[in-house]
XYZ file of C-alpha atoms in Angstrom:
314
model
C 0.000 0.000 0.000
C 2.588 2.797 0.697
C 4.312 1.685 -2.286
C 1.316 2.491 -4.067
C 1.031 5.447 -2.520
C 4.030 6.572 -3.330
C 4.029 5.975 -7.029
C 0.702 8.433 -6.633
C 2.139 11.088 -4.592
C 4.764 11.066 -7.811
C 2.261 11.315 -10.230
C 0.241 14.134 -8.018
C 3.827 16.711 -7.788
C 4.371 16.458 -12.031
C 0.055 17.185 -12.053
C 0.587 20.194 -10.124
C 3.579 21.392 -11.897
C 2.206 21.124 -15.461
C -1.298 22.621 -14.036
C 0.739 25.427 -12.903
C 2.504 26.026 -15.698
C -0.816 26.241 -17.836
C -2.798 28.111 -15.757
C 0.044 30.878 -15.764
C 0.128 30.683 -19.549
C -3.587 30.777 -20.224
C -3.967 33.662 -17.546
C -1.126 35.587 -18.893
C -2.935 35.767 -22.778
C -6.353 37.168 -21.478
C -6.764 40.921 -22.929
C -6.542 43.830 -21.439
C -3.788 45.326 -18.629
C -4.767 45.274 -15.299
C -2.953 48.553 -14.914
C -5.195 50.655 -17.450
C -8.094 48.606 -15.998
C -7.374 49.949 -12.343
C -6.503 53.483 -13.410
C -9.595 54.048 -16.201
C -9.359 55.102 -19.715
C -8.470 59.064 -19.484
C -5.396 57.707 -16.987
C -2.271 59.459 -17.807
C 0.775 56.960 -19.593
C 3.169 57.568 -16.859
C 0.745 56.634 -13.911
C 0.053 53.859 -15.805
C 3.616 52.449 -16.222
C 4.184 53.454 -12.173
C 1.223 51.232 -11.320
C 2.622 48.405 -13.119
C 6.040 48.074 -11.992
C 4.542 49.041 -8.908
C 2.934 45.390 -9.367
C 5.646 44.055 -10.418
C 3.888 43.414 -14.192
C 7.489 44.700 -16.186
C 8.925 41.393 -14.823
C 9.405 39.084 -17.289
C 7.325 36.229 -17.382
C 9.517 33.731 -15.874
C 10.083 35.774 -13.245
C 6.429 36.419 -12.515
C 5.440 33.125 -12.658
C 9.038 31.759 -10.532
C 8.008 34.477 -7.902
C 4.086 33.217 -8.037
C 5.232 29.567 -7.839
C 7.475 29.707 -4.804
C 5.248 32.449 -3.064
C 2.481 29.695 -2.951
C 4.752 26.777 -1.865
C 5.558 29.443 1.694
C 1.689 30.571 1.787
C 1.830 33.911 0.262
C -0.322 34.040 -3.153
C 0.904 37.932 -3.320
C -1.152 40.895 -3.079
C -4.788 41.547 -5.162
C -4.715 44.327 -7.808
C -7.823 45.345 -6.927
C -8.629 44.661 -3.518
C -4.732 46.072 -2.546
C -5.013 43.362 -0.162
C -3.041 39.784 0.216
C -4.429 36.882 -1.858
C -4.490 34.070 0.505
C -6.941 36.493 2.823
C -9.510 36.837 0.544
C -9.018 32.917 -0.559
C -9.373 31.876 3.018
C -12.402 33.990 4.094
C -14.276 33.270 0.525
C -13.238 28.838 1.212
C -14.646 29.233 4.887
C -18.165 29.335 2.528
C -17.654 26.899 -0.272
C -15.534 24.546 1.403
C -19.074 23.512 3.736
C -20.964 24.640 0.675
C -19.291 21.465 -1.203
C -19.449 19.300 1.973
C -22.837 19.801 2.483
C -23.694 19.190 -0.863
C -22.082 16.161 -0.848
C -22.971 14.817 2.326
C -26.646 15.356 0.719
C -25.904 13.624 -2.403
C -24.531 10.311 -0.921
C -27.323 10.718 1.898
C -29.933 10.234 -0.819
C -28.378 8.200 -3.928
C -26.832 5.327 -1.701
C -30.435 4.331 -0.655
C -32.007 5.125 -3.351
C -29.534 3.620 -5.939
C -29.355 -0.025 -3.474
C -33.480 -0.263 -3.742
C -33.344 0.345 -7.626
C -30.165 -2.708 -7.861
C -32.250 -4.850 -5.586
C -36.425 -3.679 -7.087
C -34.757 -4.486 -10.377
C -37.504 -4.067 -12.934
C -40.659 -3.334 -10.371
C -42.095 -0.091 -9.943
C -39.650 1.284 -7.217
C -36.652 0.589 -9.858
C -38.946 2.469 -12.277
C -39.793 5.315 -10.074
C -36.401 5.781 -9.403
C -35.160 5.819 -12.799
C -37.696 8.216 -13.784
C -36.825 10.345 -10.924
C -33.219 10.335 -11.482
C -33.612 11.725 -15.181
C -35.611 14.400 -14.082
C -33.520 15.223 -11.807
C -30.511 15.307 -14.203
C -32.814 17.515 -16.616
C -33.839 20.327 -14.471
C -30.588 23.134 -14.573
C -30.014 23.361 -11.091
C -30.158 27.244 -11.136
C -33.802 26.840 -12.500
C -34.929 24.544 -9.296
C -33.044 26.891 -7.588
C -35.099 30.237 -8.462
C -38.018 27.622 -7.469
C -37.097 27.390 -4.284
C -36.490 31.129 -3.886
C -39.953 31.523 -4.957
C -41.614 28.713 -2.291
C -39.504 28.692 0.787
C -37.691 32.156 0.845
C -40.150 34.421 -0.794
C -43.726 32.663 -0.240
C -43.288 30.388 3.122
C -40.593 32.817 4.441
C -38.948 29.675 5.873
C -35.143 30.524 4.531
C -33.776 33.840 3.292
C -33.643 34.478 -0.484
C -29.921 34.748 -0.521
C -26.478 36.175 1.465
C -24.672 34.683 4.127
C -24.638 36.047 7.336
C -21.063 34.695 8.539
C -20.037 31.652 10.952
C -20.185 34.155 14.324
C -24.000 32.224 14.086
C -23.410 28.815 13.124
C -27.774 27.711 13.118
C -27.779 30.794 10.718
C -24.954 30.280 8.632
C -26.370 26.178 8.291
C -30.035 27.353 7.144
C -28.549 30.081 4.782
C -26.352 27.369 3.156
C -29.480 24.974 2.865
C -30.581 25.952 -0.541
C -28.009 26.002 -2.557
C -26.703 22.588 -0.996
C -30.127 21.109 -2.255
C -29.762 22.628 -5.377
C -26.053 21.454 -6.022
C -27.079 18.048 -4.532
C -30.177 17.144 -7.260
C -28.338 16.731 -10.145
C -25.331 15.403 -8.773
C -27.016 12.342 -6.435
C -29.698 11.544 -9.420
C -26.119 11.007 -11.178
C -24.652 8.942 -8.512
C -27.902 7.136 -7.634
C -28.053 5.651 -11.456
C -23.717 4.835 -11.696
C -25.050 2.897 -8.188
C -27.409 0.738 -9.244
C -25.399 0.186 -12.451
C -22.332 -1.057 -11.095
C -24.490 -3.439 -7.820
C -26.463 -4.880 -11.139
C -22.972 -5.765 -12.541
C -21.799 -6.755 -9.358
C -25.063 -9.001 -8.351
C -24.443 -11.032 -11.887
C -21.022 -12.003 -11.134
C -20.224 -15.805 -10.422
C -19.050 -15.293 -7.000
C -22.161 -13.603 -5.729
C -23.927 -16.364 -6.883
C -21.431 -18.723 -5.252
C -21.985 -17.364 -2.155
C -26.067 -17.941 -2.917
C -25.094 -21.094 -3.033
C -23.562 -21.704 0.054
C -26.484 -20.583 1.960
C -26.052 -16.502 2.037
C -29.313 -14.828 1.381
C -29.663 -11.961 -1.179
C -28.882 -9.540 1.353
C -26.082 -10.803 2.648
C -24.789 -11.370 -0.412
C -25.317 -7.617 -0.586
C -23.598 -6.419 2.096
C -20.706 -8.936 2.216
C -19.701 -8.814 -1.376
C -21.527 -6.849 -3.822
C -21.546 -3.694 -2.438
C -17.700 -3.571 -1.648
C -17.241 -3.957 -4.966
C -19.593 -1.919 -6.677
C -17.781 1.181 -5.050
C -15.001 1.192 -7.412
C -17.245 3.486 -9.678
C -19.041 4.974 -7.657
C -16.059 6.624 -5.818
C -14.569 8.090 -9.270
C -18.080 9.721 -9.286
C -18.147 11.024 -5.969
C -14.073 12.669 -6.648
C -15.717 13.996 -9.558
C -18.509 15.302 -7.835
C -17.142 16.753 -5.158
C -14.346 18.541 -7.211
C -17.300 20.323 -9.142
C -19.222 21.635 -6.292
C -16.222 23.166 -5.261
C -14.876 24.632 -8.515
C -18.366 25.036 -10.482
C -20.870 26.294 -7.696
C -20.755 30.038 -9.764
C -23.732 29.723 -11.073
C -25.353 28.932 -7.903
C -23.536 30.761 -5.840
C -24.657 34.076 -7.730
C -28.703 33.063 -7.408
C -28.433 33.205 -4.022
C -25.637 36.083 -3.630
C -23.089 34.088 -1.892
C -19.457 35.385 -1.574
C -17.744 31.900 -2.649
C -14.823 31.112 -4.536
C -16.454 30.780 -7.881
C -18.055 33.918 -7.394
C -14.749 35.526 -6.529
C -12.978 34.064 -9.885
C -15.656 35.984 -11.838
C -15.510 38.888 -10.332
C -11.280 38.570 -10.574
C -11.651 37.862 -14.666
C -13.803 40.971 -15.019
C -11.473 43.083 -13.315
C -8.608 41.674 -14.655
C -6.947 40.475 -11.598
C -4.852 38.140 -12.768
C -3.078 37.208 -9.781
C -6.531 36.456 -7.786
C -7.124 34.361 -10.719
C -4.561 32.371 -11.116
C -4.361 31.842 -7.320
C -7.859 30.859 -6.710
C -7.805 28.261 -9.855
C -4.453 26.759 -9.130
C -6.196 26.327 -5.783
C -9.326 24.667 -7.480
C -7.519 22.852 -9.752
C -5.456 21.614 -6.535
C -8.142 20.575 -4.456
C -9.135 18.450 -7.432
C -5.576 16.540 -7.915
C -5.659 16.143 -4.189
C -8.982 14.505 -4.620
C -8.332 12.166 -6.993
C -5.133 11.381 -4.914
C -7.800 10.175 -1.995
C -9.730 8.337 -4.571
C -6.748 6.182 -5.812
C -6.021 5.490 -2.362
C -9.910 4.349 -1.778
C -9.353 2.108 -4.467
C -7.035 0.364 -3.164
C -8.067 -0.046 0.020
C -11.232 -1.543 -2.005
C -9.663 -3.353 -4.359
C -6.530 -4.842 -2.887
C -5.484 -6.498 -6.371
C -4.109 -2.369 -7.093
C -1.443 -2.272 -4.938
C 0.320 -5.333 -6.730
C 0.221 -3.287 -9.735
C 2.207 -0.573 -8.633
């Protein structure tokens, strides 16, 4: 296993370093100079050449992106163009809301598919299995800012049961938990009618496998059969999904995050591209696009803590 491990942890430094490397190019081509976008159009040429060595922008590019790259490996993302203040501030105070956003997303969307998706495997072809299915692709089909609005309209704005959007900060944590509500329903649809079909998929794969049926015949009922066997190793899939999953609702929550007026990360990266604040920018997605390395890093480990036949291939 730590061998394994290992050969991951290898694989996860040369991700990072090529995801840095093409962030930094990618950020580096969008339009427009942060400089002239800070100062206005009628600022004067000279003011406008201060302000950018003044951030450091007549650097050359492998400086900028050397100094960048080794500021982040000691904690310091450097200072915002617009906001004057440092990076990693704004990161952590905007990741103290998606961060739980994500969680509780998540924590929703294996809270409903894993039942859901084991009573579809097992109801295989009666109405429940049908009901489900039907259920699922709705759930896929509605955009989740459009259920969203709907819930604006029916708890926040008709029942008066939740607010219609903001977050009132973590000094109230009941608060901060029913503001968050919401949008974690409204991230978790889609995603656990996803996870809920890849479920029952890969238990009605699992259940038609000769061992499961060896173990029928040594006197294991269906359901132990489930729990012993199939389930174990139905999770193979279902974990990439869930990696997947949660690496979205952290990265992609923009959309959702601006129906309900939520300072998140996503909402932050928008706000950074129209402003052109590159370094926010790059910061925040190198951060995003770390957080989603890191989580596949956990998943490979799950699997082979799942499927111990892994760790002789490394």
């Amino acid at each position: 296993m730590l061998r394994y491990a290992i050969k991951r942890l290898g694989s996860l430094v040369i991700s990072l370093i090529v995801a840095s490397l093409v962030i930094f190019a990618c950020i580096e081509v969008i339009p427009g100079d942060p400089a002239s976008f800070m100062l206005g159009i009628n600022a004067q040429p000279d003011t406008v050449a201060a302000l950018r060595e003044e951030l450091g922008l007549n650097a050359s590019l492998s400086a900028r992106y050397l100094s960048w790259v080794t500021g982040m490996m000691s904690g310091d993302f450097g200072t915002s163009y617009t906001y004057r203040t440092p990076v990693a501030e704004i990161i952590g105070e905007r990741l103290w809301l998606s961060l739980p956003l994500a969680l509780i997303a998540l924590g929703l969307t294996v809270l409903v598919a894993f039942p859901v998706g084991i009573l579809a495997a097992t109801k295989r072809g009666s109405w429940a299995d049908m009901s489900v299915m039907g259920a699922t692709q709705l759930g896929i089909a509605v955009p989740n800012f459009w259920f969203a609005m709907l819930m604006v309209v029916l708890f926040a704005i008709n029942l008066r049961w939740f607010s219609a959007g903001g977050f009132p900060g973590w000094e109230n944590p009941a608060a901060a938990l029913k503001a968050l509500t919401l949008p974690a329903i409204a991230l978790a649809l889609p995603q656990a009618s996803i996870l809920a079909r890849v479920m029952r998929s890969a238990l009605l794969d699992t259940l038609s496998e000769d061992y499961i049926r060896t173990s029928r015949a040594k006197g294991l009922t269906r359901r132990q059969s489930l729990w012993r066997h199939a389930l174990r190793n139905a999770m193979i899939p279902v974990l990439t999904i869930i990696g997947l999953q949660f690496s979205f609702l952290l990265a992609g929550a923009i959309i959702i995050e601006n129906v309900f007026y939520l300072p998140g990360l996503g909402r932050l990266v928008f706000q950074a591209i129209s402003q052109r604040d590159l370094i926010m920018v790059e910061s925040v997605v190198f951060l995003l696009v770390f957080a989603v390395i890191m989580v596949n890093f956990a998943v490979d480990l799950a699997y082979a803590w799942v499927d111990p036949r892994l760790r002789g291939r490394a």
